[in-house]
Coordinates of C-alpha atoms in Angstrom, one line a residue:
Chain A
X84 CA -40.2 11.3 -37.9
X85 CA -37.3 11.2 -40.3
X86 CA -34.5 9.5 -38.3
X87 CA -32.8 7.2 -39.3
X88 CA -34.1 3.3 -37.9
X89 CA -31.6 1.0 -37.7
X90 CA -32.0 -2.7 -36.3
X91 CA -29.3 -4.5 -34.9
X92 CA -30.6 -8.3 -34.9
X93 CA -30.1 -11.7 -35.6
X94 CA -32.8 -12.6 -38.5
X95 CA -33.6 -16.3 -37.7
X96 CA -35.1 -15.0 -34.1
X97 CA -38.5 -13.9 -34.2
X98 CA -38.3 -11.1 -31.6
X99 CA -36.4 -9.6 -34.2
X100 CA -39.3 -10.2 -37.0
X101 CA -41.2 -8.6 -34.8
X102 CA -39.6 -5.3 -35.6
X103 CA -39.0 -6.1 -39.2
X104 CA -42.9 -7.2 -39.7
X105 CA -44.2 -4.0 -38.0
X106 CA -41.9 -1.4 -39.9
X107 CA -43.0 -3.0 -43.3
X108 CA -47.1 -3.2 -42.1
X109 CA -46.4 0.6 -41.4
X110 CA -44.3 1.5 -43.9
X111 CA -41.3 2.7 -42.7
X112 CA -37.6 1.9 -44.1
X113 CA -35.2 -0.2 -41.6
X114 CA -31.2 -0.2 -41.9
X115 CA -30.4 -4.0 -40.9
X116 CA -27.1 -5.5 -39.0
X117 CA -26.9 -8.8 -38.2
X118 CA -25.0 -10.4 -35.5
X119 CA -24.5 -14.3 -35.2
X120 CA -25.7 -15.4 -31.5
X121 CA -24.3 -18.5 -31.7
X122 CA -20.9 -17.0 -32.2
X123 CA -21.6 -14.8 -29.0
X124 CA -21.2 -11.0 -31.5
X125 CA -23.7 -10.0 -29.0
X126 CA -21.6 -11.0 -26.1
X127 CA -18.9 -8.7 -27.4
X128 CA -17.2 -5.7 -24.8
X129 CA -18.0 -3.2 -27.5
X130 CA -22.0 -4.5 -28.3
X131 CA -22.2 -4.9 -24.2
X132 CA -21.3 -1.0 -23.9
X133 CA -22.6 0.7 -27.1
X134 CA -25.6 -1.0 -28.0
X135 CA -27.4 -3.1 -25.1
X136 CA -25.8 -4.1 -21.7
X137 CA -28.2 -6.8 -21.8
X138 CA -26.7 -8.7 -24.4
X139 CA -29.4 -9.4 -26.5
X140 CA -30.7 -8.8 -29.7
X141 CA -33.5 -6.9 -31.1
X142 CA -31.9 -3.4 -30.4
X143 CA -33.3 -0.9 -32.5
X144 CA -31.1 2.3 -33.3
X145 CA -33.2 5.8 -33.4
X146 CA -30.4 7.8 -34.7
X147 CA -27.7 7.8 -31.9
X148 CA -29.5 6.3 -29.1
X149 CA -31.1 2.8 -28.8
X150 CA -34.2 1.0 -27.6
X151 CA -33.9 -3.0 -26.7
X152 CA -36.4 -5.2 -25.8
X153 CA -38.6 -6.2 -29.1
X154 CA -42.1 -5.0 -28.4
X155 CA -41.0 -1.6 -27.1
X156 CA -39.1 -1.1 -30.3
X157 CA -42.5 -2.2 -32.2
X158 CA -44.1 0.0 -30.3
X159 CA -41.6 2.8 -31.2
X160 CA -41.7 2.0 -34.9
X161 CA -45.7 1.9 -35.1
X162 CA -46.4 4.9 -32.9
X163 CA -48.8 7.3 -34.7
X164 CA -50.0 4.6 -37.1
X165 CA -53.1 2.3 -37.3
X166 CA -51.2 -0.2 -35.3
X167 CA -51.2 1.2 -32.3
X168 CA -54.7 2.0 -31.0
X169 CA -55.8 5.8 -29.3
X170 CA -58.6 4.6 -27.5
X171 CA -57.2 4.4 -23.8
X172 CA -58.8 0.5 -23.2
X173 CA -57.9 -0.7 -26.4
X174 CA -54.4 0.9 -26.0
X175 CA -54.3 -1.1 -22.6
X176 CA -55.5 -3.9 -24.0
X177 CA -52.8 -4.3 -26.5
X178 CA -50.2 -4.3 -23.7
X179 CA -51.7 -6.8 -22.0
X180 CA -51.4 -9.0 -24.8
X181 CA -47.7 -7.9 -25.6
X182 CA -46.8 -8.2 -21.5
X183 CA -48.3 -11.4 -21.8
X184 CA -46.5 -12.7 -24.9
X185 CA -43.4 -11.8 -22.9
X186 CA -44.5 -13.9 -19.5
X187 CA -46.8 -16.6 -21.0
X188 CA -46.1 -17.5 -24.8
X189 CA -42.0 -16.3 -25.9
X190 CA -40.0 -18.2 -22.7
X191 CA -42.4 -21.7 -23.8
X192 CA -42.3 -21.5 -27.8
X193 CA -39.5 -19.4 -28.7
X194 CA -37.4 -21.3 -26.3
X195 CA -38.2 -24.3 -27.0
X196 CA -37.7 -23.5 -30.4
X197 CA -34.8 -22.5 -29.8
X198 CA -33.3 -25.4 -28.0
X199 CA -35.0 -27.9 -30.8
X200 CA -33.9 -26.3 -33.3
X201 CA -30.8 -24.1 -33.0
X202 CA -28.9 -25.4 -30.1
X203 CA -29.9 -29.0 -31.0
X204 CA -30.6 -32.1 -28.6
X205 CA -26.9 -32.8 -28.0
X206 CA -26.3 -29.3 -26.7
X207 CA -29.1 -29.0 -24.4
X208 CA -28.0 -29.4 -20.3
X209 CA -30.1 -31.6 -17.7
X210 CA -31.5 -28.6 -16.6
X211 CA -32.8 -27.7 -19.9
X212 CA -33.6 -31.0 -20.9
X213 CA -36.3 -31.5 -17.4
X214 CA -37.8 -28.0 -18.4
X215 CA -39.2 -29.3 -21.7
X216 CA -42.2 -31.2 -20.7
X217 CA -43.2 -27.5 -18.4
X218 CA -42.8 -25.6 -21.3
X219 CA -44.7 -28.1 -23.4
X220 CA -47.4 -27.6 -21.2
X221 CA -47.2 -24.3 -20.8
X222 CA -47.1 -23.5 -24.5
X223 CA -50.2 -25.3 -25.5
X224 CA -51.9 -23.8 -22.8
X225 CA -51.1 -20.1 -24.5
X226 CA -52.1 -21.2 -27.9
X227 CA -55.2 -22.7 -26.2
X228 CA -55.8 -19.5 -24.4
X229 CA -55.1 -17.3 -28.1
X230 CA -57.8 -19.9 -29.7
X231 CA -60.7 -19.1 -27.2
X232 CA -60.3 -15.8 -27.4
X233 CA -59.8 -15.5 -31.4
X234 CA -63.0 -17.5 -31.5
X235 CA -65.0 -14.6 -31.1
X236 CA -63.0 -12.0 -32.8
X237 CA -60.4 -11.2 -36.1
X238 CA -58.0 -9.6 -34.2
X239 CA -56.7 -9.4 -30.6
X240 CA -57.4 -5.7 -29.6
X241 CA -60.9 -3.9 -31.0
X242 CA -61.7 -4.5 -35.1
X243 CA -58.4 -4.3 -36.6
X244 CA -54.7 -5.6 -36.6
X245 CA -52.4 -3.8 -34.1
X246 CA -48.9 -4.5 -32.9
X247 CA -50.2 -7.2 -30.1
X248 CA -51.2 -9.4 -33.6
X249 CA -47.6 -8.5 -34.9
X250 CA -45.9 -9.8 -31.9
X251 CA -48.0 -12.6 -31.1
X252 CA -47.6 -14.0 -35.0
X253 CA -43.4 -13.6 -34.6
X254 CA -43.1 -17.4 -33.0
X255 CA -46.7 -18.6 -33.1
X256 CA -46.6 -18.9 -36.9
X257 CA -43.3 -21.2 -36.4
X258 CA -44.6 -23.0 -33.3
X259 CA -44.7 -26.1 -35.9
X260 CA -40.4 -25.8 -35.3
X261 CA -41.2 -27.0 -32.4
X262 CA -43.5 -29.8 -32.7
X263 CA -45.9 -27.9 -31.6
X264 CA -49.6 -28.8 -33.3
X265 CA -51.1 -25.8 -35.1
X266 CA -53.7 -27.7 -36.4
X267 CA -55.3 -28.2 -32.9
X268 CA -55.8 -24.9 -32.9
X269 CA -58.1 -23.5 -35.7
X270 CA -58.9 -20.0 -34.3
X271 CA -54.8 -19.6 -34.2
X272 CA -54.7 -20.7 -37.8
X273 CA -57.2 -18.5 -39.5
X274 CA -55.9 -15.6 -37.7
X275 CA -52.3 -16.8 -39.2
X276 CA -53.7 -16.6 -42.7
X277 CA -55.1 -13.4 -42.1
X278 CA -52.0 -11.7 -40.8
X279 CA -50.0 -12.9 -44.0
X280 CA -52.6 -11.7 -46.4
X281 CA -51.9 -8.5 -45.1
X282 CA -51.3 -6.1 -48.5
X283 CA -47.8 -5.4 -46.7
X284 CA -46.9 -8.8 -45.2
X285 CA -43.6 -9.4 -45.1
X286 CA -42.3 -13.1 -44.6
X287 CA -39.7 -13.8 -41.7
X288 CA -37.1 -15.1 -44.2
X289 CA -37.6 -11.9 -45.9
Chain B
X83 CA -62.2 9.6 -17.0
X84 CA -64.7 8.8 -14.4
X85 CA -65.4 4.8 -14.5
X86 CA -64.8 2.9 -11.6
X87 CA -61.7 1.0 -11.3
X88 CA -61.8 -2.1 -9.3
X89 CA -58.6 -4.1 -8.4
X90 CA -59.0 -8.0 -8.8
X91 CA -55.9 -8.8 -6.3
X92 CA -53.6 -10.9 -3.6
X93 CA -52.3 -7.9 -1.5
X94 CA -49.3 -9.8 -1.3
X95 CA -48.2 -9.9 -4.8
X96 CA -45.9 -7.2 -5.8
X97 CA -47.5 -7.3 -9.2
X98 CA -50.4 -6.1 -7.6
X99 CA -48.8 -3.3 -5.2
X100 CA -47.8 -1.7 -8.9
X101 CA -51.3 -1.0 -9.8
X102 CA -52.2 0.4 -6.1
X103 CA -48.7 2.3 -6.0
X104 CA -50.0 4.1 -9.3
X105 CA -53.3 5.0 -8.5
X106 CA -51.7 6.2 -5.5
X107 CA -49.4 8.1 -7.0
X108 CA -52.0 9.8 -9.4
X109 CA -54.3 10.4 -7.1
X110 CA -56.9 8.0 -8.4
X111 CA -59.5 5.6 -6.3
X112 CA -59.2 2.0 -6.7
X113 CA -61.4 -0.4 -4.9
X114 CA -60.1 -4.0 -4.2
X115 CA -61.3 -7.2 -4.3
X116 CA -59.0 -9.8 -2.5
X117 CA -58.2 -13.3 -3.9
X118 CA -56.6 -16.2 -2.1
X119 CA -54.3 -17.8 -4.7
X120 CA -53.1 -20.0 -1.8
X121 CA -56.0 -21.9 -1.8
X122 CA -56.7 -21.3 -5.5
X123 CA -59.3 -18.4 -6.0
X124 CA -58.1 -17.1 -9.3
X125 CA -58.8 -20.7 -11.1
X126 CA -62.5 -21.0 -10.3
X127 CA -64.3 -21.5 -13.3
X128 CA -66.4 -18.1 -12.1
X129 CA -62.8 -16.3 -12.0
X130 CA -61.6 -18.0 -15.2
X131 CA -64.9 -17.2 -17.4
X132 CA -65.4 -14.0 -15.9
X133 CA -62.2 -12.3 -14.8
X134 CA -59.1 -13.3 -16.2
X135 CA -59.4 -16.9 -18.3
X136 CA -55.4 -17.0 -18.0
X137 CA -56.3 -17.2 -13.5
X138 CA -53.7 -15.0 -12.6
X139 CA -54.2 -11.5 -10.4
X140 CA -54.4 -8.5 -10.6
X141 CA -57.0 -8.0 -13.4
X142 CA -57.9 -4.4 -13.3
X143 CA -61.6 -4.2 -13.7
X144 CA -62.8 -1.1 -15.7
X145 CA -66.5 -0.7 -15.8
X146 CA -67.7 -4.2 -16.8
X147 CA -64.3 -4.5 -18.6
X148 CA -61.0 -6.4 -17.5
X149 CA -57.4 -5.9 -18.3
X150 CA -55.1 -8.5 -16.8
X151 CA -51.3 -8.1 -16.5
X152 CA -49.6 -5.7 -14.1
X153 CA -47.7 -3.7 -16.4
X154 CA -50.7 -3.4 -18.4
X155 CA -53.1 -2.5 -15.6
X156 CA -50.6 0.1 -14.2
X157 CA -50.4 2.0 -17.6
X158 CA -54.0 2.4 -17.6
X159 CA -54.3 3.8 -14.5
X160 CA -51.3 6.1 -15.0
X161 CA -52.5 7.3 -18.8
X162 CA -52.4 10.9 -19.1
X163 CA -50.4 11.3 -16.2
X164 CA -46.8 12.8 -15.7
X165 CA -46.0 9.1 -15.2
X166 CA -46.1 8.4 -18.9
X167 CA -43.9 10.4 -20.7
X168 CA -45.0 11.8 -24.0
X169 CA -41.9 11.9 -25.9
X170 CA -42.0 9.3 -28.1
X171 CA -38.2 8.0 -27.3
X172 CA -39.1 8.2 -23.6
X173 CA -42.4 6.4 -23.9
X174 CA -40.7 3.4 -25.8
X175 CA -37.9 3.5 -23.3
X176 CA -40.1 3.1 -20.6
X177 CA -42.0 0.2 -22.0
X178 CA -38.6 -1.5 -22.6
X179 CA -38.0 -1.1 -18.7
X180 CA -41.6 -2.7 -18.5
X181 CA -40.7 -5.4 -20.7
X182 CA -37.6 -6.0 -20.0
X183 CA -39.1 -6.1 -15.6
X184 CA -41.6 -9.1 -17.1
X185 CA -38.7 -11.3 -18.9
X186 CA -35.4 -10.6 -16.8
X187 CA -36.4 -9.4 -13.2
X188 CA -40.1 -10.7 -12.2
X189 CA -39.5 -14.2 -13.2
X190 CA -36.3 -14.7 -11.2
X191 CA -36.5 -12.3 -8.4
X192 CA -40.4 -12.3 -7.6
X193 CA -40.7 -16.2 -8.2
X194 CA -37.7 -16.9 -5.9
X195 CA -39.6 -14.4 -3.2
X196 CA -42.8 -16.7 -4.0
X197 CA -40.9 -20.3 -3.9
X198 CA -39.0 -19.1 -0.6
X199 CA -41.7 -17.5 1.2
X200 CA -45.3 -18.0 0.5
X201 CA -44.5 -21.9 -0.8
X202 CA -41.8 -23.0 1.5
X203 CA -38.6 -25.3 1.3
X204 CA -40.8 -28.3 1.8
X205 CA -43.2 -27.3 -1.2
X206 CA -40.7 -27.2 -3.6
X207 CA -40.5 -29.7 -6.5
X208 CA -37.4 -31.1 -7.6
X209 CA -37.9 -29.2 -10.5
X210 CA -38.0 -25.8 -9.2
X211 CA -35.4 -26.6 -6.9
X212 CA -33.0 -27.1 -9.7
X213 CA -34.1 -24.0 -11.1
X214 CA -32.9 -22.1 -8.3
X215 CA -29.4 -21.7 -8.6
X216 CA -30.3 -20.4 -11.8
X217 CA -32.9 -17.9 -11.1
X218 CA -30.2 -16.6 -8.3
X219 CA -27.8 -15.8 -10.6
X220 CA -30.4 -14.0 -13.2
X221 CA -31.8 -12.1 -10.4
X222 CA -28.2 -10.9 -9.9
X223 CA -27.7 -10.1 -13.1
X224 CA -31.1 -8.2 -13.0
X225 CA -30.0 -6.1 -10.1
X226 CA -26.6 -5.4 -11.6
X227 CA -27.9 -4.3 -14.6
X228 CA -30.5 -1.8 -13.0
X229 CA -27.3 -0.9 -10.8
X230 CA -25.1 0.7 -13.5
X231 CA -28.3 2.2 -15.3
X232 CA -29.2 3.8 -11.8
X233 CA -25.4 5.1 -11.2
X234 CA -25.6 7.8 -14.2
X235 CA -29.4 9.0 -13.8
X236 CA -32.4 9.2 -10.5
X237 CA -34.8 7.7 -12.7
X238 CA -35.2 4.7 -15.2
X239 CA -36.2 6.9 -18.3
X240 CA -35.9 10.7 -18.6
X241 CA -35.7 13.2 -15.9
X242 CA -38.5 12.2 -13.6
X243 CA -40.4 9.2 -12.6
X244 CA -42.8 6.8 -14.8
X245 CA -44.6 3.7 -14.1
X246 CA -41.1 2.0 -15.4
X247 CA -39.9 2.9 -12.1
X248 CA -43.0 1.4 -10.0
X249 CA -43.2 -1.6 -12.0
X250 CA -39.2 -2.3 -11.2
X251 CA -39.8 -1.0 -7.5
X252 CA -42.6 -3.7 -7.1
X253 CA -39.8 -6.1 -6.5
X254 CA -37.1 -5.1 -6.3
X255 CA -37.6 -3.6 -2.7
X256 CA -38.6 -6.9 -1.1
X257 CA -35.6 -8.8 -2.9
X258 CA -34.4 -9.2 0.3
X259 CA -37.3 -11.7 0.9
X260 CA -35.7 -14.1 -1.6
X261 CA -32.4 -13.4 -0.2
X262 CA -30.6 -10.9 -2.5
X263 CA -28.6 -9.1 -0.7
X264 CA -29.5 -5.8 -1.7
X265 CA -26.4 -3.6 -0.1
X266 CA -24.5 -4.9 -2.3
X267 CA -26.5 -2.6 -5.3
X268 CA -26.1 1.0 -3.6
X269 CA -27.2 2.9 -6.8
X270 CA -30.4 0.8 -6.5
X271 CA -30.8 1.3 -3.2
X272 CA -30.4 5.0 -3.5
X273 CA -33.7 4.8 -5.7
X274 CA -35.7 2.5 -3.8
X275 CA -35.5 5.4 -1.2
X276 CA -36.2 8.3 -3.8
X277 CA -39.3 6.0 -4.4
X278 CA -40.2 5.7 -1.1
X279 CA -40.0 9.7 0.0
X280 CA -42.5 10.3 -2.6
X281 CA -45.2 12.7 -1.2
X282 CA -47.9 10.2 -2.3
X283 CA -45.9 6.9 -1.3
X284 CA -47.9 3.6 -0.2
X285 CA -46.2 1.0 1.0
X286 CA -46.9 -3.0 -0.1
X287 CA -48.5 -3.2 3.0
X288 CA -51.0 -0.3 3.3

């Protein structure tokens, strides 16, 4: 595969990391543009009907046609590799975690993440503001579900890292930005400190 | 592949119809093993310990092994079929569908369906109640968006139909349940029909 990989992103948000992290465990060079979502460049006519009618932000470029959604374009970037396991349970296995990141862990963490510390207190609504405690709740209980099961294992999927670790670590390893307690959680920690003593590790200010 | 494939379930749940309308559609025996989330089957510490320790259905059972998450479950049973493309563009761009069906479309359309019609007016917090407005106008969105993708092509990715498209049918057909107003989305209608005149079609019910 020799086209070029471009990733349209903003590079504070971790579903963009995502992306950014796998291309770098795998190897593979990344053109980068930016756009600031809090100016609303990904609101724009011309991003709306050339890059992602969704609106949002990981989009990443395979030559002249685009994949959105961030663990799809992980997925794309670490097909063939070591990341992405052959063996049809594993392989199944690793979706369910990355499905589940999607349902369970991004709309409690990154969110409230997001509203703590980008939007800010003063520019959160009512609705908003009565979802916190919910997604409090709801966010523990995913890291609490992510300790149990890294109790008994290195890795989420079979003996080694794949792309269900990669987008797992994008907003657990900066749950902290939203008060959330890593240290409750040792299983989660260790398998932090593993991911970023990966020999490619890449860090998300990177 | 000969294991048997047992699906842990609540017939009514279109997250589970997407594993049945797979197998279906590949030919492929599933047995089922019905849950009452109603009167809370799916978080009894046997369930939790020995099916799916996040208590949600379906969990598709694979020999003495479990893969929760419907998207998930869905590409397992469909691996190696003609409903998982094997270009590597198409393949991303059908998980993208799948993930983008998990973040944009099941949360607002299929909890709306569940809040209005399995919960009731009368079981509704004030919390959720608030919600709704907003879960109205993102399922909206959803549809819209699925709309003008639908108007140029017959099928979500590529020339022919992938699990992308039964993981977005799951819902989208009983939208009307929760209200939407599904006339007003004829390119999606148009589909729901190609879906349903499939030779190997089941409906939610059978």
């Amino acid at each position: 595969m020799t086209e070029r990989l471009v990733l349209h992103e903003y590079s504070a948000s971790g579903n963009c990391y995502k992306v950014r992290l796998t291309a770098a465990l795998v190897g593979k060079p990344l053109d980068r543009r930016e756009y600031d979502i809090m100016k609303g460049e990904t609101q724009t006519p011309d991003f709306l009907a050339n890059v992602n009618s969704n609106g949002r932000i990981p989009v990443l470029q395979v030559g002249d046609r685009f994949i959105p959604e961030s663990n799809a374009a992980a997925y794309y970037v670490a097909e063939g590799s070591n990341l992405v396991p052959t063996d049809p349970f594993d392989h199944a296995d690793m979706l369910r975690w990355m499905f589940w990141e999607q349902y369970n862990h991004e709309p409690n963490i990154a969110t409230l993440r997001f509203w703590m510390r980008y939007v800010g207190p003063d520019g959160l609504n009512d609705l908003q503001r009565a979802q916190m405690p919910g997604k409090r709740q709801a966010g523990n209980a995913a890291l609490r579900l992510m300790d149990e099961h890294l109790r008994q294992r290195e890795w989420f999927v079979g003996k080694s890292i794949s792309i269900a670790d990669v987008c797992l670590f994008a907003y657990s390893h900066v749950a902290g930005d939203a008060e959330f307690n890593l240290a409750s959680y040792p299983a989660v920690t260790a398998w932090l400190e593993r991911i970023k003593g990966h020999p490619h590790y890449i860090a998300m200010t990177a």
